[in-house]
C-alpha positions as CSV (number, residue, x, y, z in Angstrom):
1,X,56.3,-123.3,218.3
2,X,54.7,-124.5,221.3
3,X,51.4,-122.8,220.4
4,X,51.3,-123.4,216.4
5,X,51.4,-126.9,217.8
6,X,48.3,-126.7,219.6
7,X,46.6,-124.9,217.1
8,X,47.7,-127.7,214.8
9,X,46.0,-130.4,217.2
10,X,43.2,-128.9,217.6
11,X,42.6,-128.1,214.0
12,X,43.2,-132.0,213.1
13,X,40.3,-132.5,215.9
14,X,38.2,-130.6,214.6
15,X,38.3,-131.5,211.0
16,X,38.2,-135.0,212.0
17,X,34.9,-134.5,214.3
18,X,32.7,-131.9,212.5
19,X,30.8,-134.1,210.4
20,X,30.0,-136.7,213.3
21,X,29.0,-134.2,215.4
22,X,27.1,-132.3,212.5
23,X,24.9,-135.2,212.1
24,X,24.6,-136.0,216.0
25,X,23.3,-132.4,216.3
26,X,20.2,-133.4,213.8
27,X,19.8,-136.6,215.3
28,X,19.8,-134.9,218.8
29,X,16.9,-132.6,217.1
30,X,15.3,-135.5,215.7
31,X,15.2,-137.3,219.1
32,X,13.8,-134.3,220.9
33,X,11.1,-133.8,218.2
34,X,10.0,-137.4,218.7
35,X,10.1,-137.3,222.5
36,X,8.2,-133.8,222.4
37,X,5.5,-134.6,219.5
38,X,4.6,-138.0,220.0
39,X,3.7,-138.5,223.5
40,X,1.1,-141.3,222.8
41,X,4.9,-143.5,222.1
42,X,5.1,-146.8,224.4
43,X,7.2,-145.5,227.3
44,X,10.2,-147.8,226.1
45,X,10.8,-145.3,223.1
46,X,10.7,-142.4,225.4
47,X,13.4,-143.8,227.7
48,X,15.7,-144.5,224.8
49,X,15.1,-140.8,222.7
50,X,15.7,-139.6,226.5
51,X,19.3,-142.2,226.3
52,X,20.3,-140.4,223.0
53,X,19.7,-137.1,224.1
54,X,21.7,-137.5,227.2
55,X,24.8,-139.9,225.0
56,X,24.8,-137.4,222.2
57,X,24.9,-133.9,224.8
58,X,27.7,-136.2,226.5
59,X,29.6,-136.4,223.2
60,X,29.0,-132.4,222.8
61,X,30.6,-132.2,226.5
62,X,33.2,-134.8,225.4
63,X,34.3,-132.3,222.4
64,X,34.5,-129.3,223.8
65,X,36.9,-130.2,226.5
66,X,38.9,-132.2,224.1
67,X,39.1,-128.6,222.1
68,X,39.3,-126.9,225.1
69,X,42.8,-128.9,226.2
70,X,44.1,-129.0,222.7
71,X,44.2,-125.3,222.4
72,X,46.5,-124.7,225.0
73,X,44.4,-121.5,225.8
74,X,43.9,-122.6,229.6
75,X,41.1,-120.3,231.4
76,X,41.4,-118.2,228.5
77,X,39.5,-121.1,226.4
78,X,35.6,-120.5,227.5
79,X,36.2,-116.1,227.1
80,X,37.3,-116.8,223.5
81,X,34.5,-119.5,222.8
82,X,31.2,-118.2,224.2
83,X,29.0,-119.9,221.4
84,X,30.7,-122.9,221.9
85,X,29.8,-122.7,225.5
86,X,26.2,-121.3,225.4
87,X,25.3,-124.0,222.4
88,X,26.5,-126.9,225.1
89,X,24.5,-125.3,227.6
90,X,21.1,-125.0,225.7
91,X,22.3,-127.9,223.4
92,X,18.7,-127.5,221.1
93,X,21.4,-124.7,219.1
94,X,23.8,-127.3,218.7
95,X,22.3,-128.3,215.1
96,X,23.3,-124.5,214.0
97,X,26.8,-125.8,213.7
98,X,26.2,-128.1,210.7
99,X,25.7,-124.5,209.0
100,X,29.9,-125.3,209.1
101,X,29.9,-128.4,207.8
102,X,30.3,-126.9,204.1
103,X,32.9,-124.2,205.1
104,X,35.0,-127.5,206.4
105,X,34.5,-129.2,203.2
106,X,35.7,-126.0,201.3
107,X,38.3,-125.5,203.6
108,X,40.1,-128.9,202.7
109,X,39.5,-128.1,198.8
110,X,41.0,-124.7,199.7
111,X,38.9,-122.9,197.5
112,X,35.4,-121.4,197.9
113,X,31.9,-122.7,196.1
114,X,29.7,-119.8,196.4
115,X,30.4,-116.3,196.8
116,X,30.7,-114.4,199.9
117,X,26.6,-112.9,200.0
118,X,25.2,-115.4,198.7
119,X,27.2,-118.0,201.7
120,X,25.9,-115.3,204.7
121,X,22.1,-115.5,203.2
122,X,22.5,-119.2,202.3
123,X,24.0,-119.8,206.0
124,X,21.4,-116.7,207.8
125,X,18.2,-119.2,206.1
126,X,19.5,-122.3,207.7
127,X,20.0,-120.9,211.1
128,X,16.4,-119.2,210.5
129,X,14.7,-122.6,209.9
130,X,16.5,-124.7,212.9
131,X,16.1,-122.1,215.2
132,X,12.6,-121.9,214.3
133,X,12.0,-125.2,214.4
134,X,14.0,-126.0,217.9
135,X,12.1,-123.2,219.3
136,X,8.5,-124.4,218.4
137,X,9.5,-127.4,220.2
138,X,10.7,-126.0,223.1
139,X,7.7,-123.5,223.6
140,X,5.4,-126.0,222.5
141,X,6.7,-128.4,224.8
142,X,6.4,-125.7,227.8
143,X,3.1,-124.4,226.8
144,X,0.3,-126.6,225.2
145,X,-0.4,-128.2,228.8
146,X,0.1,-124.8,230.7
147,X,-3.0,-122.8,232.5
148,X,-4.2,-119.8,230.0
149,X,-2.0,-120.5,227.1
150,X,-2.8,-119.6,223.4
151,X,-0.2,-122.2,222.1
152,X,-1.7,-125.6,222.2
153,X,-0.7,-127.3,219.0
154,X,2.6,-127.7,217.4
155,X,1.1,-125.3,214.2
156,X,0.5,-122.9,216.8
157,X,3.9,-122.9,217.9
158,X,5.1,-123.0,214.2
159,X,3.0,-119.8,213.7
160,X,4.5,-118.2,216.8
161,X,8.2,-118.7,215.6
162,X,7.6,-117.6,212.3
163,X,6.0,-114.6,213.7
164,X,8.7,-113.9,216.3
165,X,11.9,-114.9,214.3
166,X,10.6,-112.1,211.8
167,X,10.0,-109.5,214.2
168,X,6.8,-109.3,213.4
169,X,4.8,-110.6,216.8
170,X,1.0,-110.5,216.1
171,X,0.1,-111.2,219.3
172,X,-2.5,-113.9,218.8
173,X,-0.5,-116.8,220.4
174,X,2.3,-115.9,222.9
175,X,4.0,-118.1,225.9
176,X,3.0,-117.3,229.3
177,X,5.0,-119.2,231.2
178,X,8.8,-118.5,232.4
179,X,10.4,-121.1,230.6
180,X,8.3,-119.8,227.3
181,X,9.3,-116.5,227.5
182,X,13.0,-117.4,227.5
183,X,12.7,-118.9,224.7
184,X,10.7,-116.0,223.2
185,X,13.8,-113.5,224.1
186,X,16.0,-115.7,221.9
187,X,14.0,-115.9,219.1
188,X,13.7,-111.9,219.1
189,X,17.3,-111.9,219.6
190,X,18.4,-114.1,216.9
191,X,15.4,-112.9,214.1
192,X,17.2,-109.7,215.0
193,X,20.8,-110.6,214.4
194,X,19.3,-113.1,211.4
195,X,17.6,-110.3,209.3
196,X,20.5,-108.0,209.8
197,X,22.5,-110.3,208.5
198,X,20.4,-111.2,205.6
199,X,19.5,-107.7,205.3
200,X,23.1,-106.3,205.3
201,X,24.3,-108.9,202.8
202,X,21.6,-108.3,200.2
203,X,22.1,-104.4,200.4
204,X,26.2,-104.9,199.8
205,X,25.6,-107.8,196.5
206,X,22.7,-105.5,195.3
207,X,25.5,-102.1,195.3
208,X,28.4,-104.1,194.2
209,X,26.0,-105.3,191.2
210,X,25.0,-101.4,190.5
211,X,28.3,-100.3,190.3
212,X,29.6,-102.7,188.5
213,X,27.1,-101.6,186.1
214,X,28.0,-98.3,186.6
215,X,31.7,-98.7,186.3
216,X,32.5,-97.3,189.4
217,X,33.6,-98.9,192.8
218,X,30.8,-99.4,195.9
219,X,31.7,-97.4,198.8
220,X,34.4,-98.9,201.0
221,X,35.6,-101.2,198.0
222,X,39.2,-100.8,197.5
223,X,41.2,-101.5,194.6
224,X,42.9,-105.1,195.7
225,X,39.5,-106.4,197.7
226,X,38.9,-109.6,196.0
């Protein structure tokens, strides 16, 4: 009893917070973006984007602890939420939670708005353009000012994200130094995971559609799978 009551609290938090916190995460972005590309900014406007960042990833810190005693979970809380604790760490992947926002909203209509492959793509492009777009900012601030670097515009880091997210890695622009390369190993993770995803999905929809048309079942498609 104890427990459904915590998972009850916790789900009330939650609900109530994810579209605050959805739009803090872009406005977080936003601030970093304008701290990172506009250097030529009076100082004044630099000191408050650096205010936001710091109120907003206090709000982030303020939630997860909140979730964190509402679940009841104790030390158990952080092994059962990694993402939740890596995203507050590097909090530029905190905008990859407003690809929840929509499940939330279909959650309280209790019914689903798109189908299941077309959600994972729909959800895999999102993540692929705000990682992208977090990580040019982050290389590009680490790398346009650094000795023997390639990336000294933001297009260049654009180009560079594109080009790593997709696992494709020409070559012509890469970080060189430590903080770059991180970043790098992300991107290559998450294009990884990303086009699996995508990949995965659009494989499954385009055999459900063939056998559909064939009038037989895809493999691993029982009779009661909705």
């Amino acid at each position: 009893m104890h427990a459904n009551d915590d998972d009850d609290r916790m789900t009330r938090w939650e609900q109530r917070t994810e579209v605050p916190l959805a739009l803090a995460s872009l406005l977080f972005l936003g601030a970093y973006a304008v701290h990172v590309l506009a250097p030529a900014l009076p100082r004044p406007w630099h000191v408050l984007c650096l205010a936001f960042l710091i109120a907003t990833w206090t709000a982030f810190a303020v939630d997860y602890a909140a979730r964190w005693l509402l679940s009841g979970q104790g030390a158990r809380f952080p092994r059962s939420h990694r993402m939740d604790a890596l995203v507050l760490l590097l909090p530029l992947l905190r905008p990859l939670r407003v690809v929840h926002v929509y499940e939330a909203v279909q959650r309280r209509r209790e019914r689903p708005g798109l189908d299941l492959y077309v959600r994972v793509m729909t959800y895999a492009g999102l993540s692929a353009l705000l990682i992208g777009f977090a990580g040019s900012l982050a290389v590009y601030q680490q790398e346009h000012t650094a000795p023997g670097g390639t990336i000294r515009s933001f297009g260049d880091a654009v180009w560079w994200s594109c080009a790593t997210l997709t696992t494709v890695g020409y070559g012509d622009v890469s970080p060189v130094t430590p903080v770059g390369r991180l970043v790098a190993a992300g991107l290559m993770g998450c294009g990884l995971a990303l086009l699996g995803a995508v990949t995965g999905s659009f494989s499954s929809w385009l055999l459900r559609g063939f056998a559909r048309e064939d009038g037989t079942r895809p493999p691993g498609d029982s009779p009661g799978a909705s």
